[in-house]
Coordinates of C-alpha atoms and ligand atoms in Angstrom, one line a residue:
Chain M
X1 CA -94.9 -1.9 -47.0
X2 CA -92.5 0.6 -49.2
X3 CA -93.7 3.1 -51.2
X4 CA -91.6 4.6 -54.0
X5 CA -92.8 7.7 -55.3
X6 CA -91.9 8.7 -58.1
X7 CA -88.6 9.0 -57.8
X8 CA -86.4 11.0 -60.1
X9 CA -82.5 11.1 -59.6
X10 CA -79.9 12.6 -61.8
X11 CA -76.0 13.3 -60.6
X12 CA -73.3 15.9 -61.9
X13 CA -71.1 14.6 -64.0
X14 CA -67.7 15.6 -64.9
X15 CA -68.3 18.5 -67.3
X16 CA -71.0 19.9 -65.5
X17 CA -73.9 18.2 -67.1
X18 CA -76.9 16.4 -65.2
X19 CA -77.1 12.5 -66.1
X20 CA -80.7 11.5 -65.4
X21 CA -80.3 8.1 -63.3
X22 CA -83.7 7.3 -62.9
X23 CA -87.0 8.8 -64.0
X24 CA -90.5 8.0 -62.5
X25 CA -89.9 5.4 -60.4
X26 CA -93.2 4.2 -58.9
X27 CA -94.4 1.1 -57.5
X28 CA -95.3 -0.9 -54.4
X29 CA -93.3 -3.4 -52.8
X30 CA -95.9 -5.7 -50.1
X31 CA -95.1 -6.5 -46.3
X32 CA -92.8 -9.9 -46.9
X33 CA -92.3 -10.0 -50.5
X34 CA -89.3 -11.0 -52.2
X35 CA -88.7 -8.3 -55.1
X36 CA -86.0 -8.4 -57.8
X37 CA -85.0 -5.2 -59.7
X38 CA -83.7 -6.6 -62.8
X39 CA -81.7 -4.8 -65.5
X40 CA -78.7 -4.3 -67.7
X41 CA -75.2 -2.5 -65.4
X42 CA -75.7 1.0 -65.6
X43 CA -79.3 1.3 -65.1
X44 CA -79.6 2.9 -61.7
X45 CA -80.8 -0.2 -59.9
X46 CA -78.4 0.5 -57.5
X47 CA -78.9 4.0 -56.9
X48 CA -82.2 2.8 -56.5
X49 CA -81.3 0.7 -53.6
X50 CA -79.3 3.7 -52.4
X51 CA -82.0 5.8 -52.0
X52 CA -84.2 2.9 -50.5
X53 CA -81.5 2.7 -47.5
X54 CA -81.2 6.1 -47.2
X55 CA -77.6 6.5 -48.3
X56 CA -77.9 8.2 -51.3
X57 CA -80.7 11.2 -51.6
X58 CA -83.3 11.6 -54.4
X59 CA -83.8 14.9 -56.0
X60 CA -87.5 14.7 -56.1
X61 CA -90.1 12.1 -54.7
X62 CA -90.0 9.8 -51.6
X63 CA -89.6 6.2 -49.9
X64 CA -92.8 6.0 -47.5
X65 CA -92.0 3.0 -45.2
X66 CA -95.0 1.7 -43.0
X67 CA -96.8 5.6 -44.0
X68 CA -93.9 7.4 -43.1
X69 CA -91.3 9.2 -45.3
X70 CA -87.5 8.1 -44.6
X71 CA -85.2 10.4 -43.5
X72 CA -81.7 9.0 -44.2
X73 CA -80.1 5.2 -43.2
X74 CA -82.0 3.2 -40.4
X75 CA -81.2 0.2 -38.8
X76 CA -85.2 -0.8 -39.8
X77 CA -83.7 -1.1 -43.4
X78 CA -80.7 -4.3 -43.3
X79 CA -78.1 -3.9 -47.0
X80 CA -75.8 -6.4 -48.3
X81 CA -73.0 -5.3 -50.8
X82 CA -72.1 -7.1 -53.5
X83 CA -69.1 -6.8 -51.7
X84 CA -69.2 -8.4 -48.2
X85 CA -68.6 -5.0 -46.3
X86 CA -67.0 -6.9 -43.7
X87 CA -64.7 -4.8 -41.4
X88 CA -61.5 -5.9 -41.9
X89 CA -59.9 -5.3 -38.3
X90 CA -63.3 -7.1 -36.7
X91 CA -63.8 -11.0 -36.9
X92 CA -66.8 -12.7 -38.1
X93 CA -68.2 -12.0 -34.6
X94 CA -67.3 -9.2 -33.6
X95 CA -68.2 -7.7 -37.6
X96 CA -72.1 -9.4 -36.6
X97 CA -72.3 -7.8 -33.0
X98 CA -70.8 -4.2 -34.6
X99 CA -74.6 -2.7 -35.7
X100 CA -76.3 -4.9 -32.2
X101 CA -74.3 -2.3 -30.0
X102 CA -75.8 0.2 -31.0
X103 CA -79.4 -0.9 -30.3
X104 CA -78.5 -0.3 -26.0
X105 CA -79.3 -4.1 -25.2
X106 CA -76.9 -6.4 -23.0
X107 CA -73.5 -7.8 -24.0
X108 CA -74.8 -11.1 -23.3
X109 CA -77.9 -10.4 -25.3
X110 CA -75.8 -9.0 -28.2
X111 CA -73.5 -12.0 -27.6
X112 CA -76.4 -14.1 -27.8
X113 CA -78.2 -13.0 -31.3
X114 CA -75.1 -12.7 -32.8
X115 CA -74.1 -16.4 -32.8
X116 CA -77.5 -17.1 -33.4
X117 CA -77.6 -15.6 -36.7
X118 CA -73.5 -16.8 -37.5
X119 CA -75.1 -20.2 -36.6
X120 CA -77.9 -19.6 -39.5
X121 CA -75.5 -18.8 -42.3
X122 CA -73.5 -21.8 -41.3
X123 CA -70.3 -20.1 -40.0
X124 CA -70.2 -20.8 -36.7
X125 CA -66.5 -22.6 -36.9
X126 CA -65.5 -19.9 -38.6
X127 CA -66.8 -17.5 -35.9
X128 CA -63.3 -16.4 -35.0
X129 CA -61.7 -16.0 -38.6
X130 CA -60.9 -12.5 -39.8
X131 CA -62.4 -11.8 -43.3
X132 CA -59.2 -12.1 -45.0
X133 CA -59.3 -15.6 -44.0
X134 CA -62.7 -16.4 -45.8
X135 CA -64.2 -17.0 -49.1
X136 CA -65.8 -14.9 -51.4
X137 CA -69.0 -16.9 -50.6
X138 CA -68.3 -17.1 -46.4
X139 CA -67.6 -13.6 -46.5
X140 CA -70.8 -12.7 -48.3
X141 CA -72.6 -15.1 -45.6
X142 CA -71.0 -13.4 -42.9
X143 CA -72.6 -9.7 -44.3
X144 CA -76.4 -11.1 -44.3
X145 CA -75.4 -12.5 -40.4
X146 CA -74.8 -9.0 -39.7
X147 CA -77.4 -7.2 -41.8
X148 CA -79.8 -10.3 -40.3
X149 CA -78.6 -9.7 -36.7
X150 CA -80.2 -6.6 -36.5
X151 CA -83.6 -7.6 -37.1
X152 CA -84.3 -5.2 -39.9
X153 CA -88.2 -5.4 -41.7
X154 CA -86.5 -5.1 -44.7
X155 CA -83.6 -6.5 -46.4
X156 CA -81.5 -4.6 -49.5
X157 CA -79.5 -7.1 -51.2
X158 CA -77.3 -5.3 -53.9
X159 CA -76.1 -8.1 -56.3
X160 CA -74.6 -10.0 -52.8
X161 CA -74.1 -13.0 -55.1
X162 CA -72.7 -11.3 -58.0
X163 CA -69.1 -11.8 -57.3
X164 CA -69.1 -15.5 -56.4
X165 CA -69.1 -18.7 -58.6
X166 CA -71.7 -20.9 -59.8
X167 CA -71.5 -23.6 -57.4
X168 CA -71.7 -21.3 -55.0
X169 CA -74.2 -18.6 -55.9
X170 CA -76.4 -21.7 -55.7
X171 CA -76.0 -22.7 -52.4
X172 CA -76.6 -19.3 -51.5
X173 CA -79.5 -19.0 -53.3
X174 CA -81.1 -22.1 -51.6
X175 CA -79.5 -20.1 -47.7
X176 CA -81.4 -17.0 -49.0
X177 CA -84.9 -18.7 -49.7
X178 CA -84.7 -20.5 -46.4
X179 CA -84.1 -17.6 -44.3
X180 CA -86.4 -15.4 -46.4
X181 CA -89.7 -18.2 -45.7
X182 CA -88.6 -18.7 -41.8
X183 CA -88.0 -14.9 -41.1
X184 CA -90.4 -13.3 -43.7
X185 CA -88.6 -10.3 -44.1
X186 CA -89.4 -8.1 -47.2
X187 CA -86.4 -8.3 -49.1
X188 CA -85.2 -5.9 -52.0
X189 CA -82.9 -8.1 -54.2
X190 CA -81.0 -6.2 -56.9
X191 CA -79.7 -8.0 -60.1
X192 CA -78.7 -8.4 -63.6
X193 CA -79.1 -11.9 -63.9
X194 CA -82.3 -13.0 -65.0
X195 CA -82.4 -17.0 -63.5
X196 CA -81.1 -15.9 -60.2
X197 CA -84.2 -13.2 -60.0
X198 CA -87.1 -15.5 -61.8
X199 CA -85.6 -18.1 -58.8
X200 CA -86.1 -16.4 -56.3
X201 CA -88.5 -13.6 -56.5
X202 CA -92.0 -13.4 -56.0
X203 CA -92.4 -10.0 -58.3
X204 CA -89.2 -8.7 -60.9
X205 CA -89.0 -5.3 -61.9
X206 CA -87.8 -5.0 -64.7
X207 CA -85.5 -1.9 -65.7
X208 CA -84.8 -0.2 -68.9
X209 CA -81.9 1.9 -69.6
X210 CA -81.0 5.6 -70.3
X211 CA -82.7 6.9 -68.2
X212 CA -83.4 3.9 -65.7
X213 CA -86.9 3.8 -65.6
X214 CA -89.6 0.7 -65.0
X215 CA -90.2 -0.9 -68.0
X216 CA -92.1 -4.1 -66.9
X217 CA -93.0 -5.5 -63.7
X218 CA -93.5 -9.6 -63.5
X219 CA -95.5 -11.8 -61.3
X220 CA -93.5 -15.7 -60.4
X221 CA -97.0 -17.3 -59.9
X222 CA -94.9 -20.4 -59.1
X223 CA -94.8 -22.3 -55.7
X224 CA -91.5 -23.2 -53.8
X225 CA -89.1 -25.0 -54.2
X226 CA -89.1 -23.2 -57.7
X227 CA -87.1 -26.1 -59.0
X228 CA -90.3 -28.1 -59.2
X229 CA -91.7 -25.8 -61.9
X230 CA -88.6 -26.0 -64.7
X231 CA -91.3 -25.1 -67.6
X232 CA -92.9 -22.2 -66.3
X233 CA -90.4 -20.8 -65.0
X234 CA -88.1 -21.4 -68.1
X235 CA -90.5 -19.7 -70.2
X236 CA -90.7 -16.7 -68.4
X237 CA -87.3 -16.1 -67.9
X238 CA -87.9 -16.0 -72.3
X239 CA -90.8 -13.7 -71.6
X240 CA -88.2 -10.9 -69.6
X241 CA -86.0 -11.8 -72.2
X242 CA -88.0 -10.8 -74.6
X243 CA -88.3 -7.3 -72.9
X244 CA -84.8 -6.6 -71.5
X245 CA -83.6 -7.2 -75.5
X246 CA -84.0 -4.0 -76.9
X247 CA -82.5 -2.7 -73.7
X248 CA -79.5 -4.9 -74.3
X249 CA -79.3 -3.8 -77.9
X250 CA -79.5 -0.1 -76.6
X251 CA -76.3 -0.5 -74.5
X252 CA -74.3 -2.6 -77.2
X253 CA -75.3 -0.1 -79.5
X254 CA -74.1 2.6 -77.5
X255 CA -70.5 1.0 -76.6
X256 CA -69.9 -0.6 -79.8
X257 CA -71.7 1.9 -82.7
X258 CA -73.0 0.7 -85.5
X259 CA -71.0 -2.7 -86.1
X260 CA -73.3 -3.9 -83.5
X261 CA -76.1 -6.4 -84.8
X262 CA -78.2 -7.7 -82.6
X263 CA -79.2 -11.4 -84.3
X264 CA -81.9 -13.1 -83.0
X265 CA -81.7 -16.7 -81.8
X266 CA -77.4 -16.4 -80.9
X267 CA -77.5 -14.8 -77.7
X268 CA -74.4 -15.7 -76.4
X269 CA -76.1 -15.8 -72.4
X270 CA -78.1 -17.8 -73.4
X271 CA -77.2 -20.5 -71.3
X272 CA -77.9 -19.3 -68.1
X273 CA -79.4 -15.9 -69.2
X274 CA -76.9 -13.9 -67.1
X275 CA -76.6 -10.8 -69.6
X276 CA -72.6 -10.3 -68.2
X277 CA -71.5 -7.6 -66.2
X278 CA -70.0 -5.5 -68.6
X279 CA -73.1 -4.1 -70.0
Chain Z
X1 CA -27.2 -17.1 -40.1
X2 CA -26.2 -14.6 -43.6
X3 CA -26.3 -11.6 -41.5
X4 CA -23.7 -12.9 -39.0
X5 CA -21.4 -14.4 -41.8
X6 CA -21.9 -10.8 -44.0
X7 CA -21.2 -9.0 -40.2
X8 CA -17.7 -11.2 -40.0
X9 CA -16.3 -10.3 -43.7
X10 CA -17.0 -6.2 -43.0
X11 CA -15.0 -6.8 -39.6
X12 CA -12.8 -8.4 -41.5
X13 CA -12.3 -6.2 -44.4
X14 CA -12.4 -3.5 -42.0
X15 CA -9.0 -5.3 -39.6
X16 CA -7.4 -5.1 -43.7
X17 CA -7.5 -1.8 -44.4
X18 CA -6.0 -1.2 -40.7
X19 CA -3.8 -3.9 -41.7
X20 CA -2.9 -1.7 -44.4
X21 CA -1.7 1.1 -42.1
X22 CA -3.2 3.9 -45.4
X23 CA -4.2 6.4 -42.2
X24 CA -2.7 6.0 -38.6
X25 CA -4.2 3.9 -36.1
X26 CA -5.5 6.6 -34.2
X27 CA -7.2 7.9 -36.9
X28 CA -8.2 4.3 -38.4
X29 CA -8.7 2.3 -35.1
X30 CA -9.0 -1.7 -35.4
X31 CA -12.3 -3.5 -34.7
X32 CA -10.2 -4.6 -31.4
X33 CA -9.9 -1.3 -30.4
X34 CA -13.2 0.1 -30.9
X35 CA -15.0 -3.1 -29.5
X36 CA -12.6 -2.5 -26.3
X37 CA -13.9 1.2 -25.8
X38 CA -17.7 -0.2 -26.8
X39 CA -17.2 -2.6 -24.0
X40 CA -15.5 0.1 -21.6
X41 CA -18.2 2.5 -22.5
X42 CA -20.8 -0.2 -21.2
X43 CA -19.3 -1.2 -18.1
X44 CA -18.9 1.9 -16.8
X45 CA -22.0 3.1 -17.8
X46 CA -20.7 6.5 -19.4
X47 CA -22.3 5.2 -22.6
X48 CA -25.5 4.3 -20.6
X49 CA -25.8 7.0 -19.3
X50 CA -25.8 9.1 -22.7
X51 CA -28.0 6.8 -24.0
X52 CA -30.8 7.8 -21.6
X53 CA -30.2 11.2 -22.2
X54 CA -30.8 10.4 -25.8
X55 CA -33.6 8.4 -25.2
X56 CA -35.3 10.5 -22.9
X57 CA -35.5 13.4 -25.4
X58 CA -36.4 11.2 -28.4
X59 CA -39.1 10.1 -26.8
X60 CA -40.6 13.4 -25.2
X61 CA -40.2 14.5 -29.1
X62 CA -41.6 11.2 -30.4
X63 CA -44.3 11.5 -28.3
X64 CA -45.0 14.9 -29.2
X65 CA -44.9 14.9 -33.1
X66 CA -47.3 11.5 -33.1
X67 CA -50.1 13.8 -30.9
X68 CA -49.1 17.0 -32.9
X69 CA -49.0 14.6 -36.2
X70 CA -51.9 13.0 -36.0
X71 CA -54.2 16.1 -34.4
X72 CA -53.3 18.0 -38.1
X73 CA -53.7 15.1 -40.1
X74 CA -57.3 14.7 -39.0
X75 CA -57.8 18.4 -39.9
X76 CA -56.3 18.5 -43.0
X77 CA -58.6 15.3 -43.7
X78 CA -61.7 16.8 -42.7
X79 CA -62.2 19.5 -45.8
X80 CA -60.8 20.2 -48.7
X81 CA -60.0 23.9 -48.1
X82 CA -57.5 22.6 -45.3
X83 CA -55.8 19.7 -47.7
X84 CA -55.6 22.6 -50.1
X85 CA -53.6 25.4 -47.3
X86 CA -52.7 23.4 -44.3
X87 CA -51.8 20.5 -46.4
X88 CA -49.8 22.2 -49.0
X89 CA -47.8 23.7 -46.6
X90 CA -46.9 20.7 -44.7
X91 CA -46.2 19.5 -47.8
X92 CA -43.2 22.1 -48.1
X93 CA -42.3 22.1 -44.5
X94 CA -41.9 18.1 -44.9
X95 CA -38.8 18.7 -47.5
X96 CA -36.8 20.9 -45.0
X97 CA -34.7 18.7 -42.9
X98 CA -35.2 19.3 -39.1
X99 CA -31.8 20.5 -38.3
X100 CA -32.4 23.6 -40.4
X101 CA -34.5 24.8 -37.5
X102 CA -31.8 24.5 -35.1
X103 CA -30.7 28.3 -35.1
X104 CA -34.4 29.6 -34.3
X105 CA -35.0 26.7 -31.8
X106 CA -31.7 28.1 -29.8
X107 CA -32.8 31.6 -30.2
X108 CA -36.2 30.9 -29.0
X109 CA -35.2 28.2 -26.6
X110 CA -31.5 28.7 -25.2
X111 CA -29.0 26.0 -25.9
X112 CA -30.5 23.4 -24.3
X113 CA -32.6 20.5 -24.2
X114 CA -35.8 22.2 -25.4
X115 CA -34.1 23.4 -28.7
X116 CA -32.9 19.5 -29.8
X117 CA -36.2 18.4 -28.6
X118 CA -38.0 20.9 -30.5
X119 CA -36.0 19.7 -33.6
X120 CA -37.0 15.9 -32.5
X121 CA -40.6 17.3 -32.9
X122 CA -40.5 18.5 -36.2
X123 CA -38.7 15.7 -37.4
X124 CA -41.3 13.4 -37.0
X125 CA -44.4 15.7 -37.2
X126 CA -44.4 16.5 -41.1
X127 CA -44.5 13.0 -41.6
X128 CA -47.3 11.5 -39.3
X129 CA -49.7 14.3 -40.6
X130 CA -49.4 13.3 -43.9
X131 CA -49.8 9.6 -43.3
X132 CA -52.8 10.0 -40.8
X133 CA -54.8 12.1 -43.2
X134 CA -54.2 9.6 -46.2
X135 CA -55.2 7.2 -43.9
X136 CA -58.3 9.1 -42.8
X137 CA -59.0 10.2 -46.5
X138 CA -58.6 6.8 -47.9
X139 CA -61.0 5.2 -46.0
X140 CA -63.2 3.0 -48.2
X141 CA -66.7 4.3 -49.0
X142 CA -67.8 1.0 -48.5
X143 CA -67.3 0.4 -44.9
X144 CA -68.5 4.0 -44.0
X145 CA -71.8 2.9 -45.8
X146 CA -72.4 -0.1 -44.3
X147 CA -72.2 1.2 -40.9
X148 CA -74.7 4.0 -41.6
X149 CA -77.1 1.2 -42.5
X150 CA -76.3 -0.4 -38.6
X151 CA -77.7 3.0 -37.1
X152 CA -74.2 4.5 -35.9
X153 CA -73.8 7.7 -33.9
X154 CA -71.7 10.6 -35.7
X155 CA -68.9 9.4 -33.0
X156 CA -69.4 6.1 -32.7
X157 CA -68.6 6.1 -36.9
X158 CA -65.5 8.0 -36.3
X159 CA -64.2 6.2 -33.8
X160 CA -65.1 2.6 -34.6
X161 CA -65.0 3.2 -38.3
X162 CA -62.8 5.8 -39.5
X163 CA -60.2 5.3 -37.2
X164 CA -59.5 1.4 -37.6
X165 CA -59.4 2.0 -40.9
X166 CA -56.9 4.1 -40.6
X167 CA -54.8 2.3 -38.8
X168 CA -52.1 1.0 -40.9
X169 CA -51.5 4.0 -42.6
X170 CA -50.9 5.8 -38.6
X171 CA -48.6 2.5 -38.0
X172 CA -46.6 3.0 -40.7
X173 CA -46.3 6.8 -40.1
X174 CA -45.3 6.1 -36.8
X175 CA -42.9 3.6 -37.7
X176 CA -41.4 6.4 -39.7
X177 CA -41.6 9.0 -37.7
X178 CA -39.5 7.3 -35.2
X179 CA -36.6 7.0 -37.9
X180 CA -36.9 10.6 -38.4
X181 CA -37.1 11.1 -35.0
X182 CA -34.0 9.7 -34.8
X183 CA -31.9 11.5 -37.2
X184 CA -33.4 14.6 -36.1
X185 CA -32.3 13.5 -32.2
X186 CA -28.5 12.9 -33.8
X187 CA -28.4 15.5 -35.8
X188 CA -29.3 18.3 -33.1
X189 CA -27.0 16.9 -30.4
X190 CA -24.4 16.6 -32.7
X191 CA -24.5 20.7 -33.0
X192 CA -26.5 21.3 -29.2
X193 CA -25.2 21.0 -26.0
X194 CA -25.9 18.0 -23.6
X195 CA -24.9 14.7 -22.7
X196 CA -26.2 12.4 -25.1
X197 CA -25.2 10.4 -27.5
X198 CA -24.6 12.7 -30.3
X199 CA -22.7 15.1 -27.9
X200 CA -20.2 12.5 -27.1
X201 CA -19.4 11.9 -30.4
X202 CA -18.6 15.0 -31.0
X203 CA -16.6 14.9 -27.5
X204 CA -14.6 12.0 -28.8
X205 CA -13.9 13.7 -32.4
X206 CA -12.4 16.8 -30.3
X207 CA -10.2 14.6 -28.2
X208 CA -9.7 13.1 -31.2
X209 CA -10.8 9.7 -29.9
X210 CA -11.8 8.1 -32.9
X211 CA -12.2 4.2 -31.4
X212 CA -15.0 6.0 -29.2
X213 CA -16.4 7.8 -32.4
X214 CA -17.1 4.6 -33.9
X215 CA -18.2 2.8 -31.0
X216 CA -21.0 5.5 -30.1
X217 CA -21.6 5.3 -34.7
X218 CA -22.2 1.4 -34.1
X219 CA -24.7 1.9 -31.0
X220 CA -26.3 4.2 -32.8
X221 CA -26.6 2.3 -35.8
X222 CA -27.5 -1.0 -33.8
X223 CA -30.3 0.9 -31.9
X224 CA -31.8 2.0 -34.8
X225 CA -32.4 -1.3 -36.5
X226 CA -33.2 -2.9 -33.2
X227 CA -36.1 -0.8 -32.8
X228 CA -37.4 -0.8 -36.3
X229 CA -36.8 -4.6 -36.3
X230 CA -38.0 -5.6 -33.2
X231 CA -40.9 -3.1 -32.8
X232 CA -42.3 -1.5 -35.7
X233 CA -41.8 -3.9 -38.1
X234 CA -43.3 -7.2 -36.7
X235 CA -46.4 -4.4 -35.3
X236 CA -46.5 -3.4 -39.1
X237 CA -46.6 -6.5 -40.7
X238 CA -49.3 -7.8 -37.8
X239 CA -51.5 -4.5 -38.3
X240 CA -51.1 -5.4 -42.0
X241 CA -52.3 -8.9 -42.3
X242 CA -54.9 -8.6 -40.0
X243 CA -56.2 -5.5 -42.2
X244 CA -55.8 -8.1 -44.8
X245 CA -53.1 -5.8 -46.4
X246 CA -50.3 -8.1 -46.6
X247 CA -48.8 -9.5 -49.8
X248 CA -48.1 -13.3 -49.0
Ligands
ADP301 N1 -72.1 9.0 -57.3 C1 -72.3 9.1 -58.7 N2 -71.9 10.1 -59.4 C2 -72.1 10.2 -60.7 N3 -72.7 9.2 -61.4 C3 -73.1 8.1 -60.8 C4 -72.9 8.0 -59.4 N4 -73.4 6.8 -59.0 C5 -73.9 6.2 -60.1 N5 -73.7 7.0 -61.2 C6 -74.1 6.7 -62.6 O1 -75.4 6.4 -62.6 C7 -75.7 5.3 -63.5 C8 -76.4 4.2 -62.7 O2 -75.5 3.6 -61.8 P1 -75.9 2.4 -60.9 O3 -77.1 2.7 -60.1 O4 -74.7 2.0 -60.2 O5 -76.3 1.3 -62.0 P2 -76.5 -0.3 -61.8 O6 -76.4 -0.6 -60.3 O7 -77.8 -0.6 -62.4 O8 -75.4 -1.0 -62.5 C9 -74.4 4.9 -64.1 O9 -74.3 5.5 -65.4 C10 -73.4 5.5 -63.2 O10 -72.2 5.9 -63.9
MG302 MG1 -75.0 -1.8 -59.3

């Protein structure tokens, strides 16, 4: 189980002033649930996530994992980039046995998990190739092997599919669920595209902007495969919709001033409700 | 195949203006001559000879300004306050050529083989430092992240992160270095005393051998592409594309 309490966060910005990130963030997530923080770029979700792993420090509350506070990174706490954080100078195998050396078990051991998990993400031909030598969508496969190798209780996933194209963000998606029912991790699954979380999550939280703070948090009461339940699951992506649209309006607002109109019923993501990087 | 051809038109340019008789021959030798003493020189190993005395200091100096290099390139690298002192000055010490030191390194060394090598060293030092801590401060965020997630030691992330990382900026300082090296190593035994390379240049100017001036010239010259072309060149472009650096 994670705890986040209350978690407020602001960094120094250029001219001295504090930006307030994120502002009473408090909720629950449950042993082996799939969570989605969803909101527009710029919201803090992954600061968020930061703090969750440890990287990044908040300047007031805490992340209680299992009852006790976290004190910086830990290998119990697995994070995928958006971008594959493969080490360039390793191979696929050697970048999936890089974190397993340093748990003190046996080369053959290491050896061992490590093609067990390339195996799960479907790369084992591949084990040999140097990330320069992969897709966008192998190399992001090759980054959950690793984070997966390690046997973490909990999986960060900061956009990991956000970079990658249709075709295969969907493949992915159907790797992710798989893994996630055999290996029941509790995974923490950041963002901005509202199909990809109502697919795969079992709770979204949803994020408002300026400062980042919790504005709605959703149930998926649907079964899996999700694609069994096109209706439901159609009309609540409308439902977060709903919510995340004054957000949206907020940011266009900001960037564009007052030319901005937001018109209701020409939402130009409409089709698959991905509200775009670039806001 | 182009080099050769391009190789054949400079000889032959070159047997012209001899041709031409515009300075005497023994001021102007003809390729004939020159490749005579180059082949002389080799045979009886007086060219050899001056080679590993060249050799041998370049790489004691080499040697010395990659360790030296590199050791103040992490330090600069590891806080701002030393990019801002240390750096700054190695920053000016970089744009004073080697040879300059030459004077000091005779008074504080004798004329000898410490003083050249000493220029040797500082030749190649300023500019290792510099490319070891760009390479060290360049290091992407990213990757120092994703191994604090995997549970790394303090040491473990320096030297199986920050290091590999940095590793084709130190290639391509040490390909570098070795050219100034070089220069460095000419210029100082053009002016120190010795055997080398340099020294008999200056030998064959004062017997006013000038087919041997241009024979030791084209060793020189041929050594320093061979090396450059041969070793740190093909390491670069390796260390490059397996960093998944290289422009194809
Ligand atoms: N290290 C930092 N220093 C200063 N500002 C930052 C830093 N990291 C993030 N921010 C700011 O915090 C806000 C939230 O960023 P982020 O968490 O990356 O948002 P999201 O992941 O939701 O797009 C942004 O306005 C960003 O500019
Ligand atoms: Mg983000």
């Amino acid at each position: 189980m994670i705890e986040i309490k209350n978690i407020y966060k602001s960094f120094k910005q250029k001219d001295g002033s504090d930006l307030t990130v994120l502002n009473n963030i408090d909720f629950t997530i449950k042993e082996g649930e799939f969570i989605s923080l969803l909101g527009p770029s710029g919201c803090g979700k992954s600061t968020l996530l930061n703090i969750v792993s440890g990287l990044e420090e908040a300047n007031s509350g805490e992340i209680i994992i299992d009852g006790s506070p976290i004190k910086g990174p830990g290998s119990d706490r697995g994070v995928v980039f958006q971008e594959a954080a493969l080490f360039p100078w390793l191979n696929v195998l050697e970048n999936v046995k890089f974190g397993l050396k340093n748990k003190g078990i046996s080369e053959s051991e290491i050896n061992e998990t490590a093609l067990k998990y390339i195996k799960k993400v479907h790369l084992s031909k591949f084990k040999e190739s140097y990330p320069h030598q992969l897709s966008g969508g192998m190399r992001q496969r090759a980054a959950i092997a690793r984070a997966l190798a390690m046997n973490p209780k909990i999986l960060l996933m900061d956009e990991p599919f956000g970079a990658l194209d249709e075709q295969t963000r969907m493949m992915l998606h159907y790797e992710l669920q798989k893994i996630w029912l055999e290996t029941r991790k509790t995974i923490l699954f950041v963002t901005h595209n509202i199909r990809e979380a109502v697919q795969l999550s079992d709770r979204i939280v949803v994020f408002g902007t300026q400062p980042g703070r919790i504005k709605e948090i959703f149930e998926v009461k649907a079964a899996r495969p999700r694609s069994k339940n096109k209706g439901y699951l159609l009309e609540l992506e409308n439902r977060i919709l709903n919510v995340l649209k004054e957000e949206i309006e907020k940011v266009m607002k900001e960037e564009m001033g007052d030319e901005y109109h937001f018109e209701e019923g020409s939402l130009p993501w409409d089709p698959d409700r991905d509200m775009g990087s670039h806001i | 195949m182009k080099r050769v051809l391009f190789l054949g038109i400079l000889i032959a340019i070159w047997e012209v203006i001899y041709k031409l008789q515009i300075w005497p021959p023994i001021l102007f030798p003809s390729p004939l001559q020159v490749g005579e003493t180059l082949y002389l020189g080799i045979i009886d190993g007086s060219f050899i000879t001056s080679l590993g005395d060249s050799f041998k200091r370049l790489l004691i100096g080499y040697g010395f300004a990659l360790i030296i290099g590199t050791l103040l390139g992490l330090i600069i690298a590891s806080s701002k306050l030393m990019e801002d002192t240390l750096g700054s000055l190695v920053l000016a010490l970089q744009s004073v050529p080697s040879i300059v030191w030459l004077p000091l390194a005779i008074l504080w060394f004798g004329m000898g083989e410490a003083a050249i090598i000493f220029v040797v060293v500082l030749g190649g030092t300023w500019n290792m430092v510099i490319n070891a801590s760009t390479g060290i401060k360049n290091v992407r965020p990213l990757l120092l992240k994703a191994a604090k997630t995997m549970g790394i030691t303090e040491h473990n992330l320096f030297f199986k992160v920050t290091i590999p990382a940095a590793i084709p900026h130190l290639i391509t300082g040490m390909r570098l270095s070795w050219a100034f090296c070089w220069r460095a190593l000419m210029a100082g035994e053009l002016l120190g005393s010795g055997n080398g390379l340099g020294q008999i240049l200056m030998w064959g100017r004062e017997m006013g051998n000038m087919s041997m001036v241009i024979s030791i010239m084209i060793i020189i010259a041929t050594l320093g592409s061979l090396t450059d072309g041969i070793i740190f060149k093909p390491l670069e472009n390796k260390v490059l594309e397996r960093w998944g650096l290289a422009k194809i």
